[in-house]
Each structure stands twice: as C-alpha cells, then as structure tokens.
Amino acid sequence: MYTSFIGKKFLATWNLREGKNLSAREFFDEVLFPLFFDDERHLMHVANSPFFQSVSAKDLLSGKREPEIRRENLHQSVATKKPNASFFVGFAAENTSATTSGQMTVMPGKPVNAPVLENPLSPERQTPTILAIDPEEIYASWIGEGLAAGVGGGFYLLIDQEDLLWGIFEGWKVYRKYLMQTPNLKGRQIETWNGQWLAHWLDGGDADTLKIEPVKKVEQKTKQEHWAVPTLEWTKLVLALCRRFPGKMMTIYAYNLSQTNTTLGFLNLNLPEVYRLYELRDKIFINQPDSVLNYQEIADLEPLFSFKPACKFGLIGLRAIEPKKLREYLPQNDPKRNKDLNLSKEEYHKQFLIFKLWICAMLNKTELLELAGQLADILVNFESSGGDRGTTKEDRLSDQVRSATNLRTFADKWGEVLAKMSGLNNFPENSAETIRNTIHQAVKMPGDHFPLFVALMRFEYNYLKNQARNK
C-alpha cells in the first residue's frame, strides 16, 4: 500500500531531523500511539482494528489500561496473523467473501508464518494467500494514513513531499489539543483535520492563528447530534498548494477507505497553470481598486466538479476548477435561456470577477480581455444608435451577437453590425478593425475556448450597462 511507502518516507525524514533511528514499530509506540490512541478519544479510525474493539473483562483483570491492552492486541495481530485490513491500513480483507478480497491471491507464495511446502503447486497451496509482508510495512501504513489529507467527497490525498509531510505531522499535536478542548467534538477525523491544517499551514498559519469552526452532524443510526471538523473543499487545498509552489508540477495519490476501498490512483496537479489565477489577478485588476479579489476570495471559488469527477480530466488544472454556475451564463442554443449577471448586488459582482478571472486564465491571453471590453463598448454604442424607441433592431442584433453559440453565427452577426455602423459616426475609433481582429482571433481559438470568449464579452457588456445605470 502507498500508505506504507509514505509512512517509511516520513519516518526517514523524522529520524534524520530528530537524530534518531527508530523503526516503524518503535515510532508507532513512542510517537504515534501516545498522540492517537492513548486516550478514549482517538484521532484516527481503522475499521475493525484492535483500537475499534472493546476490551474483554478478562484482559482488564491484568490491571493494564484499556489503551495499553489494545496496543498489545495490535502487536499480537501483526506478529501472528495474516495481514488484513483490520491492522494493515488499506490492505485486503481477511477472507475471500469480503468486498476488498481482490487484493488476495492464489499465486504460490509464502503466507506470513506459514511453513514452506515442498511442492508449491500442491492442493494445500491452492487457497487464497497473502505473500509475506515485513511487519515494518504494516506499522508504516499507520504512519502513512496519519499523514493523509482529506478533501470533499470522502477522498484522502497522500503527497510525496518531505516538507508537506512534516507540516502535516506538526498538526498532530494541534489536533489532539483541539479535540480535548472542544466539547462533544467527534474524534477519529485525522484525515479531515489534516486537510484543514495543511491548507492553513501552506499559507504560513500556525496553531495560534488557526480558526476551524466545527459543524453540527447527525448520526444516521442513532440520530444523535455531535460536532465535527468540517471537510475541506478540494479546490482550497489545490489553490493553497499553487500559492506555495507556483512553478511545480506535483503528483498526489488519491483514495478512500470504507466498506469498499476506492483508489483514484496517482494524479498530477498542474500548479503553474492554476497559479495563473493569481498572476492574472494582478494584471487584470491592478488599476481597478473596486474590483480586486483577495487571496481568500479566490480560494473560496466554488467548483462545478466534486473531486472524483474532476479527476476524470486526468490532470488537475484550471479546467478541473471551473467555477460553479458559470455555464448558466454561457451562450445557449435557445436564446430565451441566456442569462445576464445582475451586477447591482455585491454577491453577484464578486461572482462576476471570479468568472472573468477564470475565463481569462483559461484563454491565457490578456489581449482577449481587452478585445472583449472593446466589443462590449461597441455593442453598447450600437444599441444607443437606435434611439429611445424601446427594443429596437439594434438591441435585437446586439443580443444575437452576445448569444452566438458558434463561430459562423458570431461572424455573421458582427458582419450585420458592421454594415449598419458604416453610415454612423458615434462609434469608438477603429471599431471596424476591432471586429475584424476579433473574428481573426476567434478562428484561431480551440473550439472549447470560443464560448468562454463570448461569455467574457457578455460579462464586459453587463459591466458597462450596470455602470451606465448607476450614473
């Protein structure tokens, strides 16, 4: 399991920084166990593990504390049983009827603590077995799982970056303190906690500046209410990573452990592409003090895709973090379904800025934003040429331009606008050249960029109309 790899990778870093040489088991006993399990309020949940089971009355007669007995039971399982998901985090179930039995095999191999048979193909070997696994791998899986960062959708991320793993580790003690100081707070949420803590830590935060507001949850079976650490939206973590590593492509491993283990596998984060949002923010809004998005407002971007569908792109980049509701404002085949943003409300104004920023980052050409603004200005002036007679031919033609869903319609309607403009004098200078340049640029665009450009033009048009109304 990759949890074991990450666990061993971190252990090597920890030993180096602390000047020690602990094995995975020793680290478990001396560092992880005291923080995670030496209290009835655990930090991590491993289904069916000794830490999830009650202690027998017979064992209590020994005079040992329950956490100590559970730890001994874990060590006993590691030493005597075939590895399974109850004590090897993320591994196969114990028997072939369980949902995770696909990780078991009938290939000839030596099960843990099994005698060597003279004939490896004998009937005795034709039963599901698990190839011999070093106990250190098992203990390392607990360390690795403790370093997973949870995001929305119930998925955990493992990141093979030494400094990030250390940052997550620094949050362990903070979580223990937070859990003990927060009444009625659900425990066993280390992965969820790690996601929140990592995003905070990446922006230079520490225990003193951390603010996590618990959310109220209701248990489905018992209907009891309790408080829980909220799950981090996956885009918040990706955006925090891009701010910390703006020039780095990063690989993550995504998975979920529940009744069935789900593996999304290794995914690349295109952090340089995502960071364009921040680069363009400074370029686009530098001279617009009333239209500046701060880091938090960009981080609060609500994505269209939840994490699992976003992974279907194969690469987590700008396209994967498309803002939710943007498609409502893209040109529609049915003109009656076209929507305009109401920029008179502050909430819609911020949404407009997010849409505008994301589209510009996708198009990756600031000159297209300038073109969109110039086209919007042309349309506003074109509509005014029709006078105050209510809805005019000019208004309808302007709407048809802004509703174009394909390049041919877009070019044809701009041609009609250009023809009507030829006999008028109240248009911005070089309007005809701007329109011709636009068509030239649109022809060169990838097909999926064209509707984004039209939407950008619509947004700029809405902005100008709103300004005119507020004068």
Short mmCIF file of C-alpha atoms in Angstrom, two decimals:
data_model
loop_
_atom_site.label_atom_id
_atom_site.label_comp_id
_atom_site.label_asym_id
_atom_site.label_seq_id
_atom_site.Cartn_x
_atom_site.Cartn_y
_atom_site.Cartn_z
CA MET A 1 0.00 0.00 0.00
CA TYR A 2 1.10 3.54 -0.70
CA THR A 3 0.35 4.37 2.94
CA SER A 4 3.36 2.21 3.85
CA PHE A 5 5.59 3.99 1.34
CA ILE A 6 4.62 7.41 2.68
CA GLY A 7 4.98 6.18 6.26
CA LYS A 8 8.52 4.95 5.64
CA LYS A 9 9.42 8.08 3.69
CA PHE A 10 8.30 10.28 6.56
CA LEU A 11 9.97 8.09 9.18
CA ALA A 12 13.31 8.52 7.41
CA THR A 13 12.82 12.29 7.48
CA TRP A 14 11.79 12.24 11.14
CA ASN A 15 14.80 10.15 12.16
CA LEU A 16 17.12 12.50 10.27
CA ARG A 17 15.68 15.65 11.81
CA GLU A 18 15.43 14.22 15.31
CA GLY A 19 18.80 12.48 15.22
CA LYS A 20 17.27 9.09 16.00
CA ASN A 21 16.98 5.70 14.34
CA LEU A 22 13.53 4.41 15.27
CA SER A 23 11.90 1.54 13.41
CA ALA A 24 8.30 1.90 12.24
CA ARG A 25 7.12 -0.11 15.25
CA GLU A 26 9.17 1.99 17.65
CA PHE A 27 7.80 5.18 16.11
CA PHE A 28 4.30 3.77 16.47
CA ASP A 29 4.86 3.00 20.15
CA GLU A 30 6.75 6.14 21.12
CA VAL A 31 5.21 8.86 18.95
CA LEU A 32 2.00 7.86 17.18
CA PHE A 33 0.32 5.78 19.88
CA PRO A 34 0.61 8.37 22.70
CA LEU A 35 -0.94 11.04 20.47
CA PHE A 36 -3.51 8.99 18.59
CA PHE A 37 -4.73 6.20 20.84
CA ASP A 38 -3.61 6.67 24.46
CA ASP A 39 -6.98 8.19 25.26
CA GLU A 40 -10.58 7.13 24.70
CA ARG A 41 -10.93 9.92 22.14
CA HIS A 42 -8.88 8.57 19.25
CA LEU A 43 -7.51 10.65 16.39
CA MET A 44 -7.77 8.00 13.67
CA HIS A 45 -10.26 5.32 12.68
CA VAL A 46 -9.16 1.96 11.29
CA ALA A 47 -12.23 -0.25 10.90
CA ASN A 48 -12.20 -3.49 12.90
CA SER A 49 -8.76 -2.76 14.32
CA PRO A 50 -7.98 -3.55 17.98
CA PHE A 51 -8.46 0.17 18.69
CA PHE A 52 -12.00 -0.08 17.39
CA GLN A 53 -12.92 -3.11 19.51
CA SER A 54 -13.92 -3.33 23.16
CA VAL A 55 -11.53 -4.83 25.69
CA SER A 56 -12.62 -8.08 27.31
CA ALA A 57 -13.27 -8.27 31.05
CA LYS A 58 -10.62 -10.97 31.29
CA ASP A 59 -7.96 -8.68 29.85
CA LEU A 60 -8.92 -5.91 32.26
CA LEU A 61 -8.09 -8.20 35.19
CA SER A 62 -4.43 -7.77 34.30
CA GLY A 63 -4.57 -4.26 35.73
CA LYS A 64 -3.44 -2.67 32.48
CA ARG A 65 -5.18 0.33 30.98
CA GLU A 66 -7.50 -0.24 28.01
CA PRO A 67 -5.31 1.69 25.52
CA GLU A 68 -2.30 -0.43 26.50
CA ILE A 69 -4.29 -3.65 26.08
CA ARG A 70 -5.46 -2.56 22.62
CA ARG A 71 -1.90 -1.77 21.61
CA GLU A 72 -0.74 -5.21 22.75
CA ASN A 73 -3.58 -6.79 20.78
CA LEU A 74 -2.40 -4.93 17.69
CA HIS A 75 1.17 -6.14 18.16
CA GLN A 76 -0.14 -9.68 18.64
CA SER A 77 -2.15 -9.48 15.41
CA VAL A 78 0.85 -8.21 13.46
CA ALA A 79 3.04 -11.00 14.82
CA THR A 80 0.66 -13.93 14.40
CA LYS A 81 -1.99 -13.21 11.77
CA LYS A 82 -2.01 -12.92 8.02
CA PRO A 83 -2.05 -9.21 7.12
CA ASN A 84 -5.54 -7.83 6.62
CA ALA A 85 -7.34 -4.52 6.67
CA SER A 86 -8.03 -4.65 10.42
CA PHE A 87 -4.40 -3.87 11.24
CA PHE A 88 -2.70 -3.20 7.87
CA VAL A 89 -4.23 0.12 6.83
CA GLY A 90 -5.69 -0.01 3.33
CA PHE A 91 -4.92 -3.67 2.77
CA ALA A 92 -7.18 -6.58 1.79
CA ALA A 93 -9.95 -8.04 3.89
CA GLU A 94 -9.30 -11.23 5.83
CA ASN A 95 -11.41 -13.56 3.67
CA THR A 96 -12.48 -14.01 0.07
CA SER A 97 -16.12 -13.07 0.64
CA ALA A 98 -15.31 -9.52 1.72
CA THR A 99 -15.55 -6.62 -0.71
CA THR A 100 -11.80 -5.92 -0.71
CA SER A 101 -10.76 -9.53 -1.34
CA GLY A 102 -9.48 -8.57 -4.79
CA GLN A 103 -6.15 -7.86 -3.14
CA MET A 104 -5.80 -11.54 -2.20
CA THR A 105 -4.16 -14.13 -4.45
CA VAL A 106 -3.91 -17.86 -5.10
CA MET A 107 -0.45 -17.43 -6.59
CA PRO A 108 2.18 -19.64 -4.98
CA GLY A 109 3.71 -17.66 -2.17
CA LYS A 110 4.68 -17.90 1.43
CA PRO A 111 1.97 -16.64 3.79
CA VAL A 112 3.19 -14.95 6.92
CA ASN A 113 4.38 -17.54 9.49
CA ALA A 114 3.41 -20.43 7.19
CA PRO A 115 5.68 -23.47 6.71
CA VAL A 116 7.44 -23.95 3.39
CA LEU A 117 5.82 -26.75 1.38
CA GLU A 118 7.97 -28.99 -0.79
CA ASN A 119 5.56 -28.73 -3.70
CA PRO A 120 4.44 -25.10 -4.22
CA LEU A 121 1.61 -26.29 -6.50
CA SER A 122 0.17 -28.80 -4.03
CA PRO A 123 -3.57 -28.56 -3.19
CA GLU A 124 -2.69 -27.11 0.18
CA ARG A 125 -1.36 -24.03 -1.63
CA GLN A 126 -4.45 -23.53 -3.79
CA THR A 127 -6.17 -21.38 -1.20
CA PRO A 128 -6.11 -17.61 -1.06
CA THR A 129 -2.87 -16.43 0.49
CA ILE A 130 -1.10 -13.16 1.01
CA LEU A 131 2.57 -13.01 0.18
CA ALA A 132 4.96 -12.50 3.08
CA ILE A 133 4.97 -8.90 4.29
CA ASP A 134 7.51 -7.30 6.59
CA PRO A 135 5.84 -6.13 9.84
CA GLU A 136 7.58 -2.79 9.32
CA GLU A 137 5.36 -2.27 6.26
CA ILE A 138 2.32 -2.77 8.47
CA TYR A 139 3.37 -0.25 11.12
CA ALA A 140 4.43 2.19 8.42
CA SER A 141 0.90 2.04 6.97
CA TRP A 142 -0.44 3.53 10.21
CA ILE A 143 2.07 6.36 9.98
CA GLY A 144 1.21 6.96 6.32
CA GLU A 145 -2.54 7.02 6.94
CA GLY A 146 -1.96 9.54 9.70
CA LEU A 147 -0.40 11.82 7.07
CA ALA A 148 -3.29 11.66 4.56
CA ALA A 149 -5.17 14.89 3.84
CA GLY A 150 -8.95 14.59 3.47
CA VAL A 151 -10.96 16.64 0.98
CA GLY A 152 -14.61 16.84 -0.02
CA GLY A 153 -16.14 13.68 -1.42
CA GLY A 154 -14.58 11.46 1.24
CA PHE A 155 -11.22 11.11 -0.51
CA TYR A 156 -7.78 11.20 1.05
CA LEU A 157 -4.64 12.54 -0.59
CA LEU A 158 -1.08 11.37 0.03
CA ILE A 159 1.62 13.73 -1.18
CA ASP A 160 5.21 12.59 -1.54
CA GLN A 161 6.77 15.90 -0.47
CA GLU A 162 9.06 15.90 2.55
CA ASP A 163 8.22 19.40 3.78
CA LEU A 164 4.46 18.89 3.34
CA LEU A 165 4.54 15.63 5.30
CA TRP A 166 6.42 17.39 8.07
CA GLY A 167 3.88 20.20 8.06
CA ILE A 168 1.04 17.69 8.45
CA PHE A 169 2.94 15.97 11.27
CA GLU A 170 3.22 19.30 13.10
CA GLY A 171 -0.57 19.46 13.10
CA TRP A 172 -1.00 16.17 15.01
CA LYS A 173 -0.41 17.75 18.42
CA VAL A 174 -2.63 20.68 17.49
CA TYR A 175 -5.47 18.27 16.64
CA ARG A 176 -5.09 16.42 19.94
CA LYS A 177 -5.28 19.72 21.82
CA TYR A 178 -8.22 20.92 19.71
CA LEU A 179 -10.10 17.68 20.31
CA MET A 180 -9.59 17.79 24.07
CA GLN A 181 -10.63 21.44 24.30
CA THR A 182 -13.77 21.17 22.16
CA PRO A 183 -16.72 19.55 23.98
CA ASN A 184 -18.80 16.99 22.10
CA LEU A 185 -16.41 17.03 19.13
CA LYS A 186 -16.28 13.85 17.11
CA GLY A 187 -12.90 12.13 17.17
CA ARG A 188 -11.14 9.89 14.64
CA GLN A 189 -11.02 12.58 11.95
CA ILE A 190 -7.27 12.84 11.43
CA GLU A 191 -7.55 12.85 7.62
CA THR A 192 -10.20 15.58 7.66
CA TRP A 193 -8.14 17.55 10.15
CA ASN A 194 -5.00 17.18 8.04
CA GLY A 195 -6.76 18.72 5.03
CA GLN A 196 -7.81 21.79 7.03
CA TRP A 197 -4.47 22.10 8.79
CA LEU A 198 -2.38 21.67 5.62
CA ALA A 199 -4.24 24.42 3.74
CA HIS A 200 -3.76 26.70 6.77
CA TRP A 201 -0.09 25.74 7.18
CA LEU A 202 0.67 26.28 3.48
CA ASP A 203 -0.35 29.92 3.85
CA GLY A 204 2.03 30.38 6.78
CA GLY A 205 -0.52 29.68 9.50
CA ASP A 206 0.20 28.04 12.84
CA ALA A 207 -1.67 26.81 15.91
CA ASP A 208 -2.18 30.36 17.20
CA THR A 209 -3.81 31.63 14.00
CA LEU A 210 -5.88 28.53 13.22
CA LYS A 211 -9.64 29.03 13.15
CA ILE A 212 -11.75 25.96 12.41
CA GLU A 213 -15.44 26.22 13.20
CA PRO A 214 -16.94 22.77 13.95
CA VAL A 215 -20.12 21.84 12.09
CA LYS A 216 -23.09 20.03 13.56
CA LYS A 217 -23.66 16.49 12.29
CA VAL A 218 -26.40 13.93 12.98
CA GLU A 219 -25.58 10.22 13.17
CA GLN A 220 -27.87 8.34 10.77
CA LYS A 221 -28.28 5.30 13.01
CA THR A 222 -28.55 6.88 16.46
CA LYS A 223 -29.91 10.29 15.36
CA GLN A 224 -27.60 11.82 17.94
CA GLU A 225 -26.10 15.22 17.28
CA HIS A 226 -22.40 15.98 17.61
CA TRP A 227 -19.84 18.43 16.34
CA ALA A 228 -17.26 17.55 13.71
CA VAL A 229 -14.31 19.09 11.91
CA PRO A 230 -15.67 20.27 8.53
CA THR A 231 -14.29 18.71 5.36
CA LEU A 232 -12.12 20.99 3.24
CA GLU A 233 -13.26 21.76 -0.31
CA TRP A 234 -10.66 20.17 -2.57
CA THR A 235 -10.08 23.35 -4.55
CA LYS A 236 -8.97 25.18 -1.39
CA LEU A 237 -6.11 22.73 -0.97
CA VAL A 238 -5.10 22.88 -4.65
CA LEU A 239 -5.13 26.69 -4.59
CA ALA A 240 -3.10 26.73 -1.37
CA LEU A 241 -0.57 24.37 -2.96
CA CYS A 242 -0.25 26.55 -6.07
CA ARG A 243 0.40 29.63 -3.94
CA ARG A 244 3.19 27.78 -2.11
CA PHE A 245 4.61 26.00 -5.19
CA PRO A 246 3.65 28.23 -8.16
CA GLY A 247 6.12 26.62 -10.57
CA LYS A 248 5.82 22.96 -9.60
CA MET A 249 4.01 20.03 -11.14
CA MET A 250 3.02 17.82 -8.21
CA THR A 251 1.88 14.19 -8.03
CA ILE A 252 -0.67 13.06 -5.47
CA TYR A 253 -2.23 9.70 -4.65
CA ALA A 254 -6.00 9.75 -4.06
CA TYR A 255 -8.07 7.04 -2.39
CA ASN A 256 -10.87 6.28 0.04
CA LEU A 257 -11.11 3.62 2.74
CA SER A 258 -14.60 2.49 3.71
CA GLN A 259 -16.67 -0.66 3.24
CA THR A 260 -15.03 -0.86 -0.18
CA ASN A 261 -11.64 0.65 -0.86
CA THR A 262 -11.63 3.12 -3.73
CA THR A 263 -8.41 4.06 -5.48
CA LEU A 264 -8.33 7.00 -7.87
CA GLY A 265 -4.61 6.45 -8.20
CA PHE A 266 -1.80 8.86 -9.00
CA LEU A 267 -2.81 12.26 -10.31
CA ASN A 268 -0.79 15.26 -11.43
CA LEU A 269 -1.53 18.75 -10.18
CA ASN A 270 -0.70 21.42 -12.76
CA LEU A 271 0.09 24.08 -10.17
CA PRO A 272 1.73 26.53 -12.62
CA GLU A 273 -1.48 26.58 -14.68
CA VAL A 274 -3.67 27.07 -11.61
CA TYR A 275 -1.39 29.84 -10.36
CA ARG A 276 -2.32 31.82 -13.46
CA LEU A 277 -5.39 32.93 -11.50
CA TYR A 278 -3.16 34.90 -9.15
CA GLU A 279 -0.81 36.18 -11.85
CA LEU A 280 -3.69 37.45 -13.97
CA ARG A 281 -5.49 38.91 -10.97
CA ASP A 282 -2.62 41.36 -10.51
CA LYS A 283 -2.52 42.19 -14.23
CA ILE A 284 -6.26 42.50 -14.79
CA PHE A 285 -7.33 44.31 -11.64
CA ILE A 286 -4.22 46.34 -10.83
CA ASN A 287 -5.87 49.61 -11.89
CA GLN A 288 -9.34 48.74 -10.62
CA PRO A 289 -9.36 49.27 -6.83
CA ASP A 290 -13.07 48.49 -6.66
CA SER A 291 -12.58 45.18 -8.44
CA VAL A 292 -9.76 43.44 -6.58
CA LEU A 293 -10.09 39.83 -5.49
CA ASN A 294 -8.02 38.92 -2.45
CA TYR A 295 -6.44 35.51 -1.84
CA GLN A 296 -9.33 34.34 0.30
CA GLU A 297 -11.98 35.30 -2.25
CA ILE A 298 -10.18 33.30 -4.93
CA ALA A 299 -9.68 30.40 -2.50
CA ASP A 300 -13.44 30.42 -1.84
CA LEU A 301 -14.10 29.61 -5.50
CA GLU A 302 -16.91 27.06 -5.55
CA PRO A 303 -16.09 24.40 -8.17
CA LEU A 304 -18.51 22.85 -10.63
CA PHE A 305 -16.92 19.44 -10.19
CA SER A 306 -16.55 17.48 -6.98
CA PHE A 307 -13.17 15.80 -6.55
CA LYS A 308 -13.86 12.45 -8.22
CA PRO A 309 -15.36 13.89 -11.45
CA ALA A 310 -12.52 16.44 -11.54
CA CYS A 311 -10.03 13.57 -11.59
CA LYS A 312 -11.55 12.32 -14.86
CA PHE A 313 -9.65 15.06 -16.68
CA GLY A 314 -6.51 13.07 -15.88
CA LEU A 315 -4.77 16.27 -14.81
CA ILE A 316 -5.93 18.66 -12.12
CA GLY A 317 -5.56 22.09 -13.65
CA LEU A 318 -7.67 25.13 -14.46
CA ARG A 319 -10.34 23.17 -16.32
CA ALA A 320 -10.96 20.99 -13.28
CA ILE A 321 -11.64 24.01 -11.06
CA GLU A 322 -14.26 25.58 -13.34
CA PRO A 323 -16.46 27.83 -11.17
CA LYS A 324 -19.90 26.53 -10.34
CA LYS A 325 -22.81 28.23 -12.16
CA LEU A 326 -20.56 29.68 -14.89
CA ARG A 327 -22.28 27.54 -17.52
CA GLU A 328 -25.57 29.26 -16.75
CA TYR A 329 -24.11 32.39 -18.33
CA LEU A 330 -22.53 30.81 -21.38
CA PRO A 331 -24.37 31.37 -24.70
CA GLN A 332 -27.26 28.92 -25.11
CA ASN A 333 -28.79 27.42 -28.24
CA ASP A 334 -32.17 28.66 -27.02
CA PRO A 335 -31.83 32.47 -26.72
CA LYS A 336 -34.57 32.54 -24.07
CA ARG A 337 -32.27 30.61 -21.73
CA ASN A 338 -29.46 33.15 -21.90
CA LYS A 339 -28.81 34.79 -18.53
CA ASP A 340 -27.12 38.05 -17.64
CA LEU A 341 -25.40 38.72 -14.32
CA ASN A 342 -27.11 41.25 -12.08
CA LEU A 343 -24.06 43.27 -11.07
CA SER A 344 -26.03 45.62 -8.84
CA LYS A 345 -25.68 43.11 -5.99
CA GLU A 346 -22.32 42.70 -4.26
CA GLU A 347 -22.51 38.89 -4.21
CA TYR A 348 -23.00 38.80 -7.98
CA HIS A 349 -20.23 41.33 -8.51
CA LYS A 350 -17.70 39.05 -6.77
CA GLN A 351 -19.03 36.12 -8.78
CA PHE A 352 -18.56 38.17 -11.95
CA LEU A 353 -14.92 38.81 -11.02
CA ILE A 354 -14.29 35.11 -10.35
CA PHE A 355 -15.88 34.13 -13.68
CA LYS A 356 -13.91 36.79 -15.50
CA LEU A 357 -10.63 35.78 -13.86
CA TRP A 358 -11.08 32.06 -14.55
CA ILE A 359 -12.03 32.62 -18.20
CA CYS A 360 -9.01 34.88 -18.74
CA ALA A 361 -6.76 32.26 -17.15
CA MET A 362 -8.24 29.59 -19.43
CA LEU A 363 -7.86 31.72 -22.56
CA ASN A 364 -4.37 32.68 -21.35
CA LYS A 365 -4.33 35.88 -23.40
CA THR A 366 -4.86 39.23 -21.69
CA GLU A 367 -5.39 40.82 -25.10
CA LEU A 368 -8.60 38.79 -25.44
CA LEU A 369 -9.92 40.52 -22.32
CA GLU A 370 -9.14 43.87 -23.94
CA LEU A 371 -10.92 42.75 -27.10
CA ALA A 372 -13.96 41.61 -25.11
CA GLY A 373 -14.14 45.01 -23.42
CA GLN A 374 -13.85 46.84 -26.74
CA LEU A 375 -16.58 44.68 -28.30
CA ALA A 376 -18.87 45.32 -25.35
CA ASP A 377 -18.33 49.07 -25.78
CA ILE A 378 -19.16 48.80 -29.48
CA LEU A 379 -22.41 46.96 -28.71
CA VAL A 380 -23.49 49.49 -26.08
CA ASN A 381 -22.92 52.33 -28.54
CA PHE A 382 -24.61 50.38 -31.31
CA GLU A 383 -27.75 49.92 -29.20
CA SER A 384 -27.86 53.61 -28.37
CA SER A 385 -27.86 54.43 -32.08
CA GLY A 386 -31.38 53.04 -32.22
CA GLY A 387 -32.68 55.85 -30.04
CA ASP A 388 -35.17 55.56 -27.17
CA ARG A 389 -37.86 53.62 -29.00
CA GLY A 390 -37.82 50.65 -26.63
CA THR A 391 -36.50 47.41 -28.03
CA THR A 392 -35.02 48.20 -31.43
CA LYS A 393 -33.49 46.26 -34.28
CA GLU A 394 -30.12 47.31 -32.87
CA ASP A 395 -30.99 45.81 -29.47
CA ARG A 396 -32.07 42.53 -31.04
CA LEU A 397 -28.96 42.31 -33.19
CA SER A 398 -26.77 43.05 -30.18
CA ASP A 399 -28.47 40.24 -28.30
CA GLN A 400 -27.90 37.87 -31.22
CA VAL A 401 -24.18 38.70 -31.20
CA ARG A 402 -23.97 38.05 -27.45
CA SER A 403 -25.92 34.79 -27.82
CA ALA A 404 -23.84 33.29 -30.63
CA THR A 405 -23.02 29.66 -29.88
CA ASN A 406 -20.76 29.08 -32.88
CA LEU A 407 -18.17 30.98 -34.86
CA ARG A 408 -20.24 31.24 -38.05
CA THR A 409 -23.19 32.91 -36.32
CA PHE A 410 -20.81 35.15 -34.38
CA ALA A 411 -19.07 36.32 -37.56
CA ASP A 412 -22.34 36.77 -39.49
CA LYS A 413 -23.97 38.88 -36.79
CA TRP A 414 -20.89 41.05 -36.36
CA GLY A 415 -20.97 41.50 -40.14
CA GLU A 416 -24.52 42.84 -39.86
CA VAL A 417 -23.46 45.18 -37.05
CA LEU A 418 -20.55 46.40 -39.17
CA ALA A 419 -22.85 47.04 -42.14
CA LYS A 420 -25.27 49.11 -40.02
CA MET A 421 -22.37 51.03 -38.45
CA SER A 422 -20.98 52.15 -41.81
CA GLY A 423 -23.28 55.16 -42.08
CA LEU A 424 -23.00 56.28 -38.46
CA ASN A 425 -20.39 58.42 -36.70
CA ASN A 426 -20.94 57.78 -32.97
CA PHE A 427 -18.77 54.69 -32.62
CA PRO A 428 -15.39 54.21 -30.96
CA GLU A 429 -12.49 54.81 -33.30
CA ASN A 430 -11.17 51.72 -35.10
CA SER A 431 -14.38 49.77 -34.32
CA ALA A 432 -14.30 48.01 -37.68
CA GLU A 433 -10.67 46.98 -37.18
CA THR A 434 -11.52 45.67 -33.68
CA ILE A 435 -14.31 43.50 -35.08
CA ARG A 436 -12.10 42.13 -37.85
CA ASN A 437 -9.32 41.38 -35.35
CA THR A 438 -11.84 39.60 -33.13
CA ILE A 439 -13.00 37.30 -35.92
CA HIS A 440 -9.38 36.56 -36.77
CA GLN A 441 -8.63 35.66 -33.14
CA ALA A 442 -11.81 33.57 -32.84
CA VAL A 443 -10.87 31.48 -35.88
CA LYS A 444 -7.59 30.51 -34.18
CA MET A 445 -9.21 29.59 -30.86
CA PRO A 446 -9.66 25.97 -29.75
CA GLY A 447 -13.32 25.03 -30.06
CA ASP A 448 -13.91 24.90 -26.31
CA HIS A 449 -12.46 28.40 -25.85
CA PHE A 450 -14.93 30.15 -28.15
CA PRO A 451 -17.97 30.04 -25.79
CA LEU A 452 -15.71 31.26 -22.97
CA PHE A 453 -14.70 34.27 -25.04
CA VAL A 454 -18.33 35.06 -25.89
CA ALA A 455 -19.20 34.78 -22.19
CA LEU A 456 -16.36 37.17 -21.37
CA MET A 457 -17.77 39.65 -23.87
CA ARG A 458 -21.22 39.25 -22.27
CA PHE A 459 -19.78 39.91 -18.81
CA GLU A 460 -18.00 43.05 -20.01
CA TYR A 461 -21.25 44.17 -21.64
CA ASN A 462 -23.15 43.60 -18.36
CA TYR A 463 -20.49 45.60 -16.53
CA LEU A 464 -20.79 48.59 -18.88
CA LYS A 465 -24.59 48.55 -18.78
CA ASN A 466 -24.54 48.41 -14.98
CA GLN A 467 -22.16 51.37 -14.84
CA ALA A 468 -24.43 53.35 -17.16
CA ARG A 469 -27.45 52.64 -14.94
CA ASN A 470 -25.60 53.78 -11.82
CA LYS A 471 -24.54 57.14 -13.26
#
